[in-house]
Amino acid sequence: MDDTDTELTPLHPNHVKVTRIVAALFALPFVIGSIVLEVVDVLPFGVFVVPVFLLAAFLVIRVPLRRYHARGYDMGEDRLRVVRGILFRSDTVVPFGRIQHIDVNQGPLQRAYGIATLTVHTAGTHNASVHLPGLENSLAMDMREEIRAHIKRETL
Amino acid sequence: MTEAAENISLDDTAVSVAEPLRTHPMSLAVKAANSLQNALFPMAAVFFSQRDEPWAIYAALGIGLLVALMSAGFGYVAWRRLTYTVGEEDIRVESGVLSRAARSVPFERIQDVSLEQSLIPRLLGLVSVKFETGAGGGEDLALKFLSENEGERLREVIKARKDGVTHVSSPGEDSNEPVEAAPAEVIFAMGEKRLLIFGLFEFSLAVFAVIAGLFQYAETFATIEFLDPDRFTDWLTGTGGFLSGLGLVTQIASFLAGLLVFFVVGSITGLVRVLLRDWDFVLERTEQGFRRRRGMFTKTDVVMPIHRVQAIKVVTGFIRRRFGWHGLKFVSLAQDSGSASHDVAPFAQMAEIAPIAEIAGFAVDPEQGVEWQRGSRNYRIDSAIISIILLGLIACGVGTGLYFSGVANPLYAGLILSIGILLAMREMFLWRYDFNAIDGRHFFVKRGWLAPKLDVASRVKLQSVEIARGPLAQRRGYATLKLGLAGGNLDFEGLPVERARELREAILASIARTDFSELSR
């Protein structure tokens, strides 16, 4: 298996929206804080607002998109591959035969956008649970069924 | 696997026909004795803080009595209310005075049954029975205390039921397994002589820490200023000080004598610890797997089913290795007195270790024709450069600080830089001693120069494979291979990326051929 990202399945585009909203919620207090500091007029105009706005824009617009493009997965015959990370890339493969149980989770934001996180649990100490967010809800359910069917078949 | 111990409602007991049983009545005595130990500290505290009063000793004794009575009372009620039942499919324990708890552990989920005897229970012929399920956080079920016979009986019953259960669930299996009780075969034992040698290598300075701790403890209670630094400095260097009054020869002699005492005390501590822990060390091969018994005052008896061994570790020390001594440990989900891996042959020659590993299905050397491989050269250079840069930056900071504060010559910061250069040289050097190898069944990792550690994982018993690459690794073509191992960690940093992918492919191919549920057969 080579590392070319072409064979990876990208996540649902809504994943970008959800991560952007999360980033925006995170940046909001800092933006408000910078505006407050401007209003009280401690330092000349723009010392706080400009860098904070630029950084917030970067975090909200650019980073989620790059992270989205860095992420991907591949459902193989007998294994699930999950790739993520921009600076620190990690490429994890979990064989279906080693999956102990499977979760499909949806937060409120994810539900609004119809996506879900698939989590597979293994018995290993490292990678005890591998998360794959940003799947369309029905797809996550299907993947869960597929993995479960595979486990059952092998166990019988 | 982690949710093996689940609570089941009380009405659910229809299946079991067995009587609920209580633990041994004498366990109350053990608990009372243990609570006396707990009472000692408050007693001492009261005695020392009030020792000017004439009634101090009575107050201390009274507190001891009170604690003992209270714990005896609680202990009795708790004992009355705790019962265990060995059912058809599980063992249940019901307990609790005000709130009742019922726990059921299915036999299938019990990995090991271990018997442990510490000093007081041993005098009374009692044993603590622990059912290891691999559940995290010390959630294992333990019965304290049963009579020795009852402990043995319970272990046999559970082994028998468990085998029964596995046989029913897998009818396709042919029955030529050695079901009839094969006599236990001793595969490793340590006699007194071996223990003596082992003890000498286990040099330990723990005793000094204990003594220092005791002094401090005594100091807080009794205001004895043993460790008052001023007193020592006065004593050593003050006018007419002790040391300066002696000649140079005497000073050197006393220094050497101190070193000697240090060495002797350290050796004796190590020896005593080894003798206490590993006395009568016997490792047997029984039909259930490995059985290990050891201990002088606290005797432990642990059974490890062979198929539960996930990986093995061979460890050594830099002196004992010169004499060919190594230790063998098994990694499994079950815990061995707090540590994740079981000591199966703590002090043995490789010729003794290899057969034990083989019984567990592991090898200590790759097959013929498989070569040990090193990590990436780029990784070696990068990690050396990182050490230099890191300590170089610190040196710059310190140098600037010294320059402006004028405390000392800023060139002293060069010392820090030279440490960085030493660390870099160390990285460059140690790289030559980090190896990995893969053969048909196992993945091997060997690390270290003076005391190399060997980890061997079974390819089919791994759970997942991850290739992780940081920003440098992505540009310089190396990666860290992280393997999911039940009960332990196994990874290799700085592999050339092609090698990492090759290893991943090979390991995944073996994993995918065997389902998790087949691993236990």
XYZ file of C-alpha atoms in Angstrom:
677
model
C 0.000 0.000 0.000
C 1.545 3.305 -0.952
C 0.908 6.655 0.596
C -0.695 8.412 -2.371
C -3.740 10.251 -1.162
C -5.640 9.660 -4.396
C -7.009 6.331 -3.259
C -8.398 7.806 -0.043
C -12.065 8.674 0.200
C -12.545 12.303 1.263
C -14.928 13.186 4.073
C -18.313 14.804 3.583
C -17.936 18.534 2.695
C -20.211 19.440 5.608
C -17.348 18.423 7.882
C -15.582 21.653 6.873
C -18.634 23.677 7.862
C -18.871 22.012 11.238
C -15.174 22.473 12.014
C -15.442 26.109 10.899
C -18.311 26.735 13.282
C -16.385 25.102 16.100
C -13.320 27.229 15.284
C -15.484 30.361 15.105
C -16.985 29.605 18.520
C -13.476 29.166 19.865
C -12.254 32.448 18.317
C -15.283 34.496 19.311
C -14.243 35.352 22.905
C -10.820 36.525 21.702
C -12.369 38.692 18.988
C -14.757 40.242 21.479
C -11.901 40.766 23.905
C -9.844 42.553 21.258
C -12.779 44.817 20.364
C -13.230 45.674 24.026
C -9.540 46.545 24.309
C -9.853 48.815 21.267
C -12.893 50.558 22.703
C -11.179 51.387 25.989
C -8.441 53.068 23.903
C -5.318 51.885 25.681
C -3.117 51.724 22.607
C -3.427 53.210 19.095
C -6.160 51.771 16.879
C -5.573 48.355 15.350
C -2.940 46.984 17.723
C -5.322 44.326 19.021
C -8.044 44.075 16.449
C -5.917 43.595 13.351
C -3.765 40.615 14.445
C -6.639 38.948 16.289
C -8.964 39.271 13.302
C -6.320 37.980 10.923
C -5.568 35.019 13.147
C -9.242 34.264 13.666
C -9.890 34.439 9.931
C -6.998 32.048 9.345
C -8.290 29.621 11.968
C -11.866 29.753 10.722
C -11.400 29.858 6.969
C -8.067 28.334 6.071
C -7.241 25.706 8.713
C -10.473 23.674 8.548
C -10.163 23.421 4.770
C -6.547 22.290 4.930
C -7.337 19.792 7.637
C -10.260 18.560 5.599
C -7.995 17.925 2.629
C -5.462 16.188 4.855
C -8.084 13.798 6.164
C -9.318 10.723 4.405
C -10.216 7.105 4.893
C -10.304 3.883 3.000
C -12.628 0.952 3.607
C -10.682 -2.050 2.414
C -11.756 -5.662 2.090
C -10.768 -6.457 5.627
C -9.424 -3.221 7.112
C -10.213 0.421 7.773
C -7.565 3.037 7.081
C -7.784 6.500 8.622
C -5.409 9.287 7.585
C -5.235 12.685 9.233
C -3.040 15.625 10.146
C -1.258 18.423 8.292
C 2.016 18.865 10.171
C 1.879 15.647 12.121
C 0.470 13.083 9.747
C -0.829 9.844 11.068
C -1.932 6.917 8.972
C -3.712 4.245 10.989
C -4.958 0.901 9.768
C -7.305 -1.209 11.865
C -8.121 -4.686 10.568
C -11.823 -5.536 10.984
C -10.830 -8.725 12.761
C -9.358 -6.694 15.635
C -12.279 -4.348 16.191
C -13.937 -4.914 19.549
C -16.880 -2.598 19.202
C -18.054 0.259 17.037
C -19.670 3.598 17.935
C -21.464 6.095 15.740
C -21.696 9.475 17.469
C -23.439 12.686 16.464
C -23.094 15.946 18.303
C -25.806 18.613 17.962
C -23.823 20.494 15.294
C -23.064 17.325 13.418
C -26.734 16.364 13.510
C -27.722 19.715 12.026
C -25.413 19.007 9.104
C -26.295 15.331 8.806
C -22.843 13.961 9.537
C -21.514 11.590 12.193
C -18.299 10.259 13.745
C -17.469 6.581 13.442
C -15.296 5.258 16.269
C -13.796 1.793 16.290
C -12.323 0.331 19.464
C -9.463 -2.153 19.603
C -7.894 -4.097 22.440
C -4.537 -2.410 21.913
C -3.201 0.093 24.423
C -2.111 2.371 21.615
C -4.975 3.341 19.297
C -7.523 1.924 21.715
C -10.106 3.965 19.839
C -9.785 5.327 16.322
C -12.114 8.176 15.370
C -13.312 8.972 11.875
C -15.418 12.144 11.885
C -17.248 13.816 9.032
C -19.075 10.884 7.516
C -22.574 11.283 6.163
C -24.824 9.798 8.831
C -26.285 7.021 6.688
C -22.819 6.160 5.387
C -21.497 5.870 8.931
C -24.359 3.514 9.752
C -23.653 1.466 6.639
C -19.971 1.268 7.464
C -20.816 0.135 10.956
C -23.058 -2.596 9.576
C -20.417 -3.664 7.108
C -17.726 -3.903 9.769
C -20.076 -5.703 12.114
C -21.084 -8.207 9.472
C -17.441 -8.858 8.812
C -16.687 -9.466 12.489
C -19.618 -11.831 12.783
C -18.651 -13.795 9.712
C -15.118 -14.279 10.906
C -16.184 -15.260 14.373
C -18.566 -17.963 13.216
C -13.033 -6.910 26.782
C -12.907 -4.034 29.224
C -16.504 -4.441 30.230
C -16.125 -8.009 31.314
C -17.171 -7.288 34.859
C -20.730 -6.148 34.614
C -23.373 -5.857 37.221
C -26.324 -8.158 36.918
C -29.531 -7.778 38.847
C -30.148 -9.969 41.846
C -33.183 -11.784 40.413
C -31.052 -13.082 37.615
C -29.705 -15.950 39.671
C -32.168 -18.561 38.448
C -29.519 -20.457 36.512
C -27.141 -21.020 39.346
C -27.771 -23.974 41.569
C -24.830 -23.453 43.877
C -25.098 -22.184 47.427
C -23.947 -18.688 48.256
C -20.791 -18.984 50.332
C -19.021 -16.683 52.754
C -15.364 -15.914 53.014
C -13.381 -17.567 55.784
C -14.265 -16.254 59.302
C -10.598 -15.868 60.146
C -10.335 -13.154 57.508
C -11.858 -10.929 60.169
C -8.735 -11.434 62.234
C -6.564 -10.432 59.282
C -8.598 -7.320 58.727
C -8.381 -6.424 62.409
C -4.604 -6.888 62.312
C -4.373 -4.716 59.216
C -6.454 -2.002 60.819
C -4.107 -2.077 63.805
C -1.354 -1.201 61.357
C -3.442 1.755 60.270
C -3.981 2.736 63.875
C -0.245 2.865 64.556
C 0.285 6.243 62.928
C -2.481 8.094 64.769
C -1.318 6.387 67.954
C 2.248 7.551 67.427
C 1.058 11.010 66.506
C -0.954 11.366 69.692
C 1.819 9.929 71.793
C 4.543 12.194 70.437
C 2.499 15.360 70.355
C 1.255 14.915 73.928
C 4.224 13.157 75.395
C 4.739 15.765 78.092
C 1.358 14.835 79.531
C 1.271 11.857 81.888
C -1.771 10.361 80.130
C -0.190 10.335 76.671
C 0.418 6.599 76.606
C -3.178 5.848 77.657
C -4.558 8.190 75.033
C -2.495 6.449 72.376
C -3.584 2.992 73.526
C -7.183 4.138 73.698
C -7.104 5.339 70.140
C -5.623 2.031 69.022
C -8.351 0.129 70.827
C -11.065 2.348 69.406
C -9.826 1.901 65.846
C -9.543 -1.854 66.305
C -13.046 -2.147 67.800
C -14.606 0.004 65.112
C -12.990 -1.884 62.300
C -13.888 -5.187 63.926
C -17.526 -4.099 64.143
C -17.697 -2.856 60.568
C -15.703 -5.838 59.407
C -18.109 -8.287 60.995
C -21.197 -6.720 59.441
C -19.509 -6.482 56.061
C -18.400 -10.094 56.331
C -21.956 -11.236 57.112
C -23.234 -9.409 54.080
C -20.668 -10.617 51.549
C -21.399 -13.847 49.745
C -20.063 -15.444 46.614
C -21.704 -18.001 44.380
C -20.024 -20.159 41.793
C -22.737 -20.623 39.200
C -22.916 -22.509 35.935
C -21.600 -19.688 33.817
C -20.273 -17.077 36.140
C -19.098 -16.231 39.597
C -21.196 -13.743 41.501
C -20.311 -11.689 44.501
C -22.974 -9.876 46.462
C -21.856 -7.356 49.010
C -22.676 -4.136 50.761
C -24.150 -3.206 54.106
C -26.475 -0.337 53.275
C -26.370 -0.432 49.490
C -26.150 -3.849 47.920
C -23.941 -4.564 44.948
C -24.038 -7.708 42.867
C -21.291 -8.366 40.415
C -21.136 -11.183 37.970
C -18.005 -12.196 36.156
C -18.565 -14.716 33.357
C -16.034 -17.563 33.412
C -15.178 -16.886 29.797
C -13.939 -13.446 30.706
C -11.711 -14.572 33.546
C -8.168 -14.543 32.251
C -6.273 -15.759 35.276
C -7.124 -16.774 38.795
C -4.278 -15.756 41.060
C -3.774 -16.691 44.675
C -1.845 -14.379 46.933
C -0.744 -14.806 50.539
C 0.792 -12.010 52.498
C 2.372 -12.621 55.883
C -0.580 -12.594 58.279
C -3.012 -14.559 56.085
C -0.249 -17.058 55.486
C 0.177 -17.667 59.209
C -3.554 -18.326 59.417
C -3.634 -20.526 56.314
C -5.699 -18.065 54.305
C -5.367 -16.920 50.732
C -6.642 -14.000 48.685
C -8.190 -15.119 45.393
C -8.170 -12.646 42.546
C -10.022 -13.080 39.278
C -8.195 -11.227 36.551
C -10.441 -10.060 33.759
C -8.207 -7.480 32.137
C -10.633 -4.774 33.166
C -8.809 -1.503 33.683
C -8.504 0.573 36.825
C -8.064 -2.164 39.425
C -11.623 -3.303 38.866
C -10.750 -6.958 39.219
C -12.810 -9.077 41.511
C -10.999 -10.345 44.608
C -12.141 -12.531 47.481
C -10.335 -11.877 50.750
C -9.801 -14.301 52.376
C -10.542 -17.945 51.750
C -8.908 -21.016 53.189
C -6.080 -22.398 51.088
C -8.121 -25.452 50.132
C -11.110 -23.391 49.123
C -8.846 -21.147 47.018
C -7.405 -24.120 45.179
C -10.859 -25.657 44.756
C -12.232 -22.429 43.342
C -9.398 -22.171 40.898
C -9.906 -25.740 39.709
C -13.670 -25.274 39.435
C -13.264 -22.138 37.373
C -10.681 -23.701 35.100
C -12.933 -26.703 34.579
C -16.085 -24.652 33.933
C -14.196 -22.312 31.689
C -12.837 -25.157 29.597
C -16.331 -26.599 29.468
C -17.710 -23.345 28.193
C -15.089 -22.925 25.499
C -15.597 -26.472 24.324
C -19.343 -26.047 24.029
C -18.964 -22.849 22.059
C -16.530 -24.339 19.589
C -17.846 -27.797 18.673
C -15.833 -27.931 15.461
C -12.604 -28.265 17.383
C -11.166 -31.748 17.481
C -10.760 -33.093 20.955
C -7.178 -34.269 20.804
C -6.138 -31.459 23.112
C -4.519 -32.671 26.312
C -7.675 -32.344 28.378
C -6.703 -35.060 30.837
C -4.562 -33.599 33.561
C -1.010 -33.681 32.327
C 1.433 -33.511 35.213
C 2.830 -30.044 35.745
C 6.292 -29.728 34.287
C 8.777 -27.385 35.924
C 10.330 -25.258 33.197
C 12.196 -22.730 35.292
C 13.149 -22.472 38.938
C 15.593 -20.423 40.958
C 17.489 -21.984 43.829
C 19.220 -20.200 46.699
C 22.471 -19.844 44.803
C 20.814 -18.242 41.810
C 18.887 -15.891 44.091
C 22.100 -14.829 45.819
C 23.718 -13.899 42.528
C 20.517 -12.195 41.385
C 20.352 -10.232 44.628
C 23.880 -8.901 44.206
C 22.938 -7.462 40.822
C 19.814 -5.816 42.195
C 21.784 -3.060 43.905
C 19.209 -0.698 45.338
C 19.360 2.571 47.178
C 15.733 2.439 48.242
C 16.752 1.921 51.841
C 18.399 5.360 51.995
C 15.211 6.969 50.778
C 13.274 5.069 53.427
C 15.679 6.138 56.178
C 15.564 9.774 55.068
C 11.778 9.587 54.946
C 11.648 8.121 58.458
C 13.865 10.903 59.801
C 11.643 13.507 58.248
C 8.582 11.798 59.648
C 10.130 11.633 63.087
C 11.142 15.237 62.753
C 7.640 16.527 62.092
C 6.332 14.728 65.136
C 9.164 14.869 67.584
C 10.930 18.045 66.448
C 14.264 16.286 66.310
C 16.404 18.323 64.000
C 18.324 15.516 62.405
C 18.357 17.067 58.988
C 18.795 20.689 59.885
C 21.268 21.913 57.242
C 22.794 24.577 59.488
C 23.718 22.007 62.033
C 25.489 19.927 59.423
C 27.348 22.854 57.924
C 28.467 23.941 61.367
C 29.553 20.481 62.174
C 31.517 20.062 58.956
C 33.026 23.448 58.309
C 32.461 25.685 61.303
C 35.225 26.858 63.614
C 37.007 23.783 64.826
C 34.785 21.824 62.416
C 34.926 18.102 62.417
C 36.231 17.465 58.907
C 38.698 20.338 58.716
C 40.220 19.054 61.923
C 41.235 15.841 60.232
C 44.173 15.348 57.963
C 43.778 14.892 54.219
C 44.454 11.156 54.418
C 41.781 10.684 57.019
C 39.334 12.657 54.888
C 39.988 10.447 51.879
C 39.792 7.331 54.014
C 36.489 8.359 55.504
C 35.185 9.168 52.041
C 36.150 5.702 50.841
C 34.639 4.142 53.936
C 31.428 6.037 53.207
C 31.400 4.723 49.649
C 31.956 1.205 50.933
C 29.080 1.484 53.386
C 26.934 2.851 50.582
C 27.822 -0.087 48.366
C 27.361 -2.728 51.058
C 24.033 -1.344 52.243
C 22.789 -1.051 48.647
C 23.785 -4.615 47.871
C 22.199 -5.981 51.016
C 18.971 -4.126 50.303
C 18.868 -5.576 46.817
C 19.596 -9.033 48.126
C 16.884 -8.865 50.771
C 14.333 -7.600 48.293
C 15.125 -10.379 45.851
C 15.011 -13.042 48.550
C 11.666 -11.792 49.848
C 10.095 -11.530 46.416
C 11.552 -14.452 44.491
C 12.127 -17.098 47.156
C 11.233 -20.574 45.857
C 10.629 -19.228 42.375
C 9.008 -21.955 40.295
C 7.584 -21.635 36.815
C 5.584 -24.619 35.643
C 3.875 -25.618 32.468
C 0.422 -26.887 33.379
C -2.509 -27.749 31.207
C -3.929 -24.272 31.747
C -0.732 -22.518 30.814
C 2.119 -21.111 32.811
C 1.938 -21.229 36.582
C 4.339 -19.156 38.623
C 4.853 -19.415 42.369
C 7.221 -17.268 44.371
C 7.672 -15.324 47.575
C 9.048 -15.805 51.066
C 6.458 -14.203 53.342
C 4.014 -13.065 50.684
C 3.517 -16.089 48.485
C 1.950 -15.544 45.096
C 0.616 -18.118 42.720
C -0.319 -16.901 39.250
C -1.599 -18.827 36.263
C -1.128 -17.332 32.811
C -2.900 -19.064 29.938
C -0.479 -19.389 27.038
C -2.725 -17.767 24.469
C -3.026 -14.637 26.624
C 0.639 -13.814 26.155
C 0.611 -10.879 23.742
C 4.303 -10.139 23.544
C 7.522 -10.891 25.394
C 10.276 -8.642 26.695
C 13.848 -9.652 27.367
C 15.600 -7.196 29.656
C 19.042 -7.030 31.197
C 21.379 -4.728 33.071
C 24.720 -3.458 31.882
C 26.797 -5.439 34.372
C 24.755 -8.624 34.536
C 24.810 -8.804 30.757
C 28.580 -9.362 30.901
C 27.780 -12.595 32.701
C 24.976 -13.550 30.355
C 22.080 -12.876 32.738
C 18.754 -11.710 31.317
C 15.161 -11.447 32.468
C 12.053 -12.576 30.600
C 8.666 -10.881 30.936
C 5.305 -11.606 29.360
C 3.008 -8.798 28.268
C -0.668 -9.552 28.714
C -3.870 -7.747 29.607
C -3.776 -9.094 33.141
C -1.815 -7.215 35.795
C 1.014 -8.673 37.845
C 1.114 -6.920 41.219
C 0.667 -3.513 39.677
C 2.916 -3.858 36.643
C 1.560 -4.654 33.227
C 3.980 -7.424 32.375
C 4.593 -10.678 34.215
C 8.067 -11.706 35.320
C 8.432 -15.282 34.208
C 12.179 -15.708 34.436
C 13.641 -12.659 36.185
C 17.231 -13.868 36.152
C 18.266 -16.503 33.661
C 20.692 -17.323 30.884
C 19.469 -16.976 27.312
C 19.671 -20.745 26.925
C 17.003 -21.024 29.616
C 14.893 -18.159 28.315
C 14.606 -19.341 24.717
C 12.714 -22.587 25.562
C 10.262 -20.714 27.817
C 9.603 -18.179 25.069
C 9.115 -21.036 22.652
C 6.444 -22.640 24.828
C 4.608 -19.323 24.785
C 4.869 -19.324 21.000
C 7.589 -16.714 20.733
C 11.182 -16.682 19.562
C 14.043 -14.603 20.916
C 15.882 -14.468 17.609
C 14.582 -13.926 14.089
C 14.465 -16.950 11.808
C 17.494 -17.849 9.728
C 18.098 -15.460 6.860
C 16.187 -12.550 8.423
C 18.409 -9.585 9.039
C 18.244 -6.926 11.735
C 17.641 -3.521 10.215
C 18.514 -0.079 11.535
C 16.502 3.124 11.433
C 16.824 5.900 8.894
C 20.163 7.731 8.646
C 18.307 11.000 8.185
C 16.580 10.414 11.496
C 19.934 9.892 13.156
C 21.301 13.173 11.840
C 18.112 15.121 12.534
C 17.806 14.008 16.134
C 21.454 14.906 16.750
C 20.962 18.352 15.188
C 17.797 18.887 17.231
C 19.695 18.180 20.481
C 22.371 20.704 19.526
C 19.881 23.372 18.464
C 17.746 22.902 21.563
C 20.585 23.159 24.055
C 22.230 25.822 21.872
C 19.123 27.968 22.271
C 19.138 27.433 26.022
C 22.849 28.303 26.072
C 22.146 31.539 24.148
C 19.430 32.461 26.643
C 21.612 31.736 29.650
C 24.588 33.511 28.055
C 22.529 36.638 27.422
C 21.230 36.512 30.963
C 24.727 36.211 32.397
C 26.003 38.992 30.155
C 23.406 41.487 31.313
C 23.247 40.495 34.948
C 27.007 40.231 35.256
C 26.778 37.360 37.722
C 29.369 35.307 35.876
C 31.265 35.200 32.637
C 28.766 34.565 29.823
C 31.152 31.984 28.406
C 29.925 29.596 31.084
C 26.897 29.095 28.847
C 29.283 27.194 26.603
C 29.006 24.364 29.135
C 25.348 23.952 28.223
C 26.216 23.913 24.541
C 28.826 21.239 25.134
C 26.169 19.134 26.889
C 24.122 19.519 23.708
C 27.052 18.327 21.630
C 27.506 15.339 23.946
C 23.810 14.479 23.656
C 24.066 14.733 19.884
C 27.045 12.387 19.874
C 25.071 10.027 22.063
C 22.185 10.051 19.579
C 24.600 9.389 16.741
C 26.164 6.538 18.647
C 23.055 4.860 20.050
C 21.438 4.822 16.621
C 23.812 2.007 15.769
C 22.165 -0.129 18.464
C 18.504 0.275 17.543
C 17.315 -2.605 15.431
C 14.126 -4.067 14.086
C 13.424 -7.292 12.273
C 10.405 -9.175 11.041
C 10.128 -12.849 10.282
C 7.233 -15.107 9.435
C 5.622 -14.947 12.859
C 7.157 -12.170 14.920
C 8.200 -8.563 14.931
C 11.382 -7.829 16.862
C 12.619 -4.551 18.299
C 16.010 -4.357 20.007
C 17.196 -1.144 21.628
C 20.157 -0.061 23.693
C 23.904 -0.385 23.839
C 25.066 -1.533 27.281
C 21.794 -3.088 28.364
C 19.824 -3.883 25.222
C 16.107 -4.524 25.598
C 14.357 -6.887 23.250
C 10.627 -6.741 22.508
C 9.028 -9.499 20.509
C 5.426 -9.220 19.337
C 3.448 -11.906 17.617
C 2.348 -10.609 14.217
C -1.173 -11.993 14.498
C -1.708 -10.690 18.027
C -1.298 -7.036 17.107
C -4.430 -4.901 17.031
C -3.677 -1.981 14.728
C -0.832 -0.360 12.815
C -0.168 3.356 12.555
C 2.427 5.280 10.613
C 2.985 8.712 12.162
C 5.126 11.414 10.572
C 5.943 14.828 11.960
C 6.856 17.816 9.768
C 10.562 16.882 9.693
C 9.828 13.230 9.072
C 7.652 14.107 6.078
C 10.445 16.083 4.437
C 13.269 13.756 5.364
C 11.599 10.479 4.506
C 11.230 8.665 7.806
C 8.324 7.674 10.010
C 7.369 6.233 13.375
C 5.631 2.879 13.323
C 3.195 2.504 16.218
C 1.687 -0.889 16.865
C -1.457 -1.522 18.866
C -0.573 -4.159 21.437
C -2.994 -5.373 24.089
C -1.458 -4.551 27.456
C 1.639 -2.740 26.250
C 3.263 -0.355 23.826
C 5.430 -1.135 20.873
C 6.737 1.409 18.428
C 9.831 2.184 16.439
C 10.900 5.756 15.730
C 12.799 6.898 12.682
C 12.186 4.034 10.282
C 12.812 4.758 6.623
C 9.334 5.306 5.258
C 9.528 2.446 2.743
C 10.513 0.075 5.522
C 7.623 1.325 7.673
C 5.155 0.653 4.855
C 6.655 -2.723 4.146
C 6.346 -3.699 7.818
C 2.789 -2.422 7.978
C 1.790 -4.383 4.906
C 3.337 -7.568 6.247
C 1.798 -7.215 9.705
C -1.638 -6.316 8.367
C -1.589 -9.312 6.074
C -0.985 -11.630 9.042
C -3.551 -9.892 11.242
C -6.287 -10.012 8.652
C -5.930 -13.768 8.310
C -6.922 -14.431 11.925
C -9.939 -13.001 13.705
C -9.560 -11.743 17.263
C -11.829 -14.480 18.602
C -9.580 -17.168 17.123
C -6.561 -15.892 18.967
C -7.562 -17.602 22.169
C -7.639 -21.073 20.652
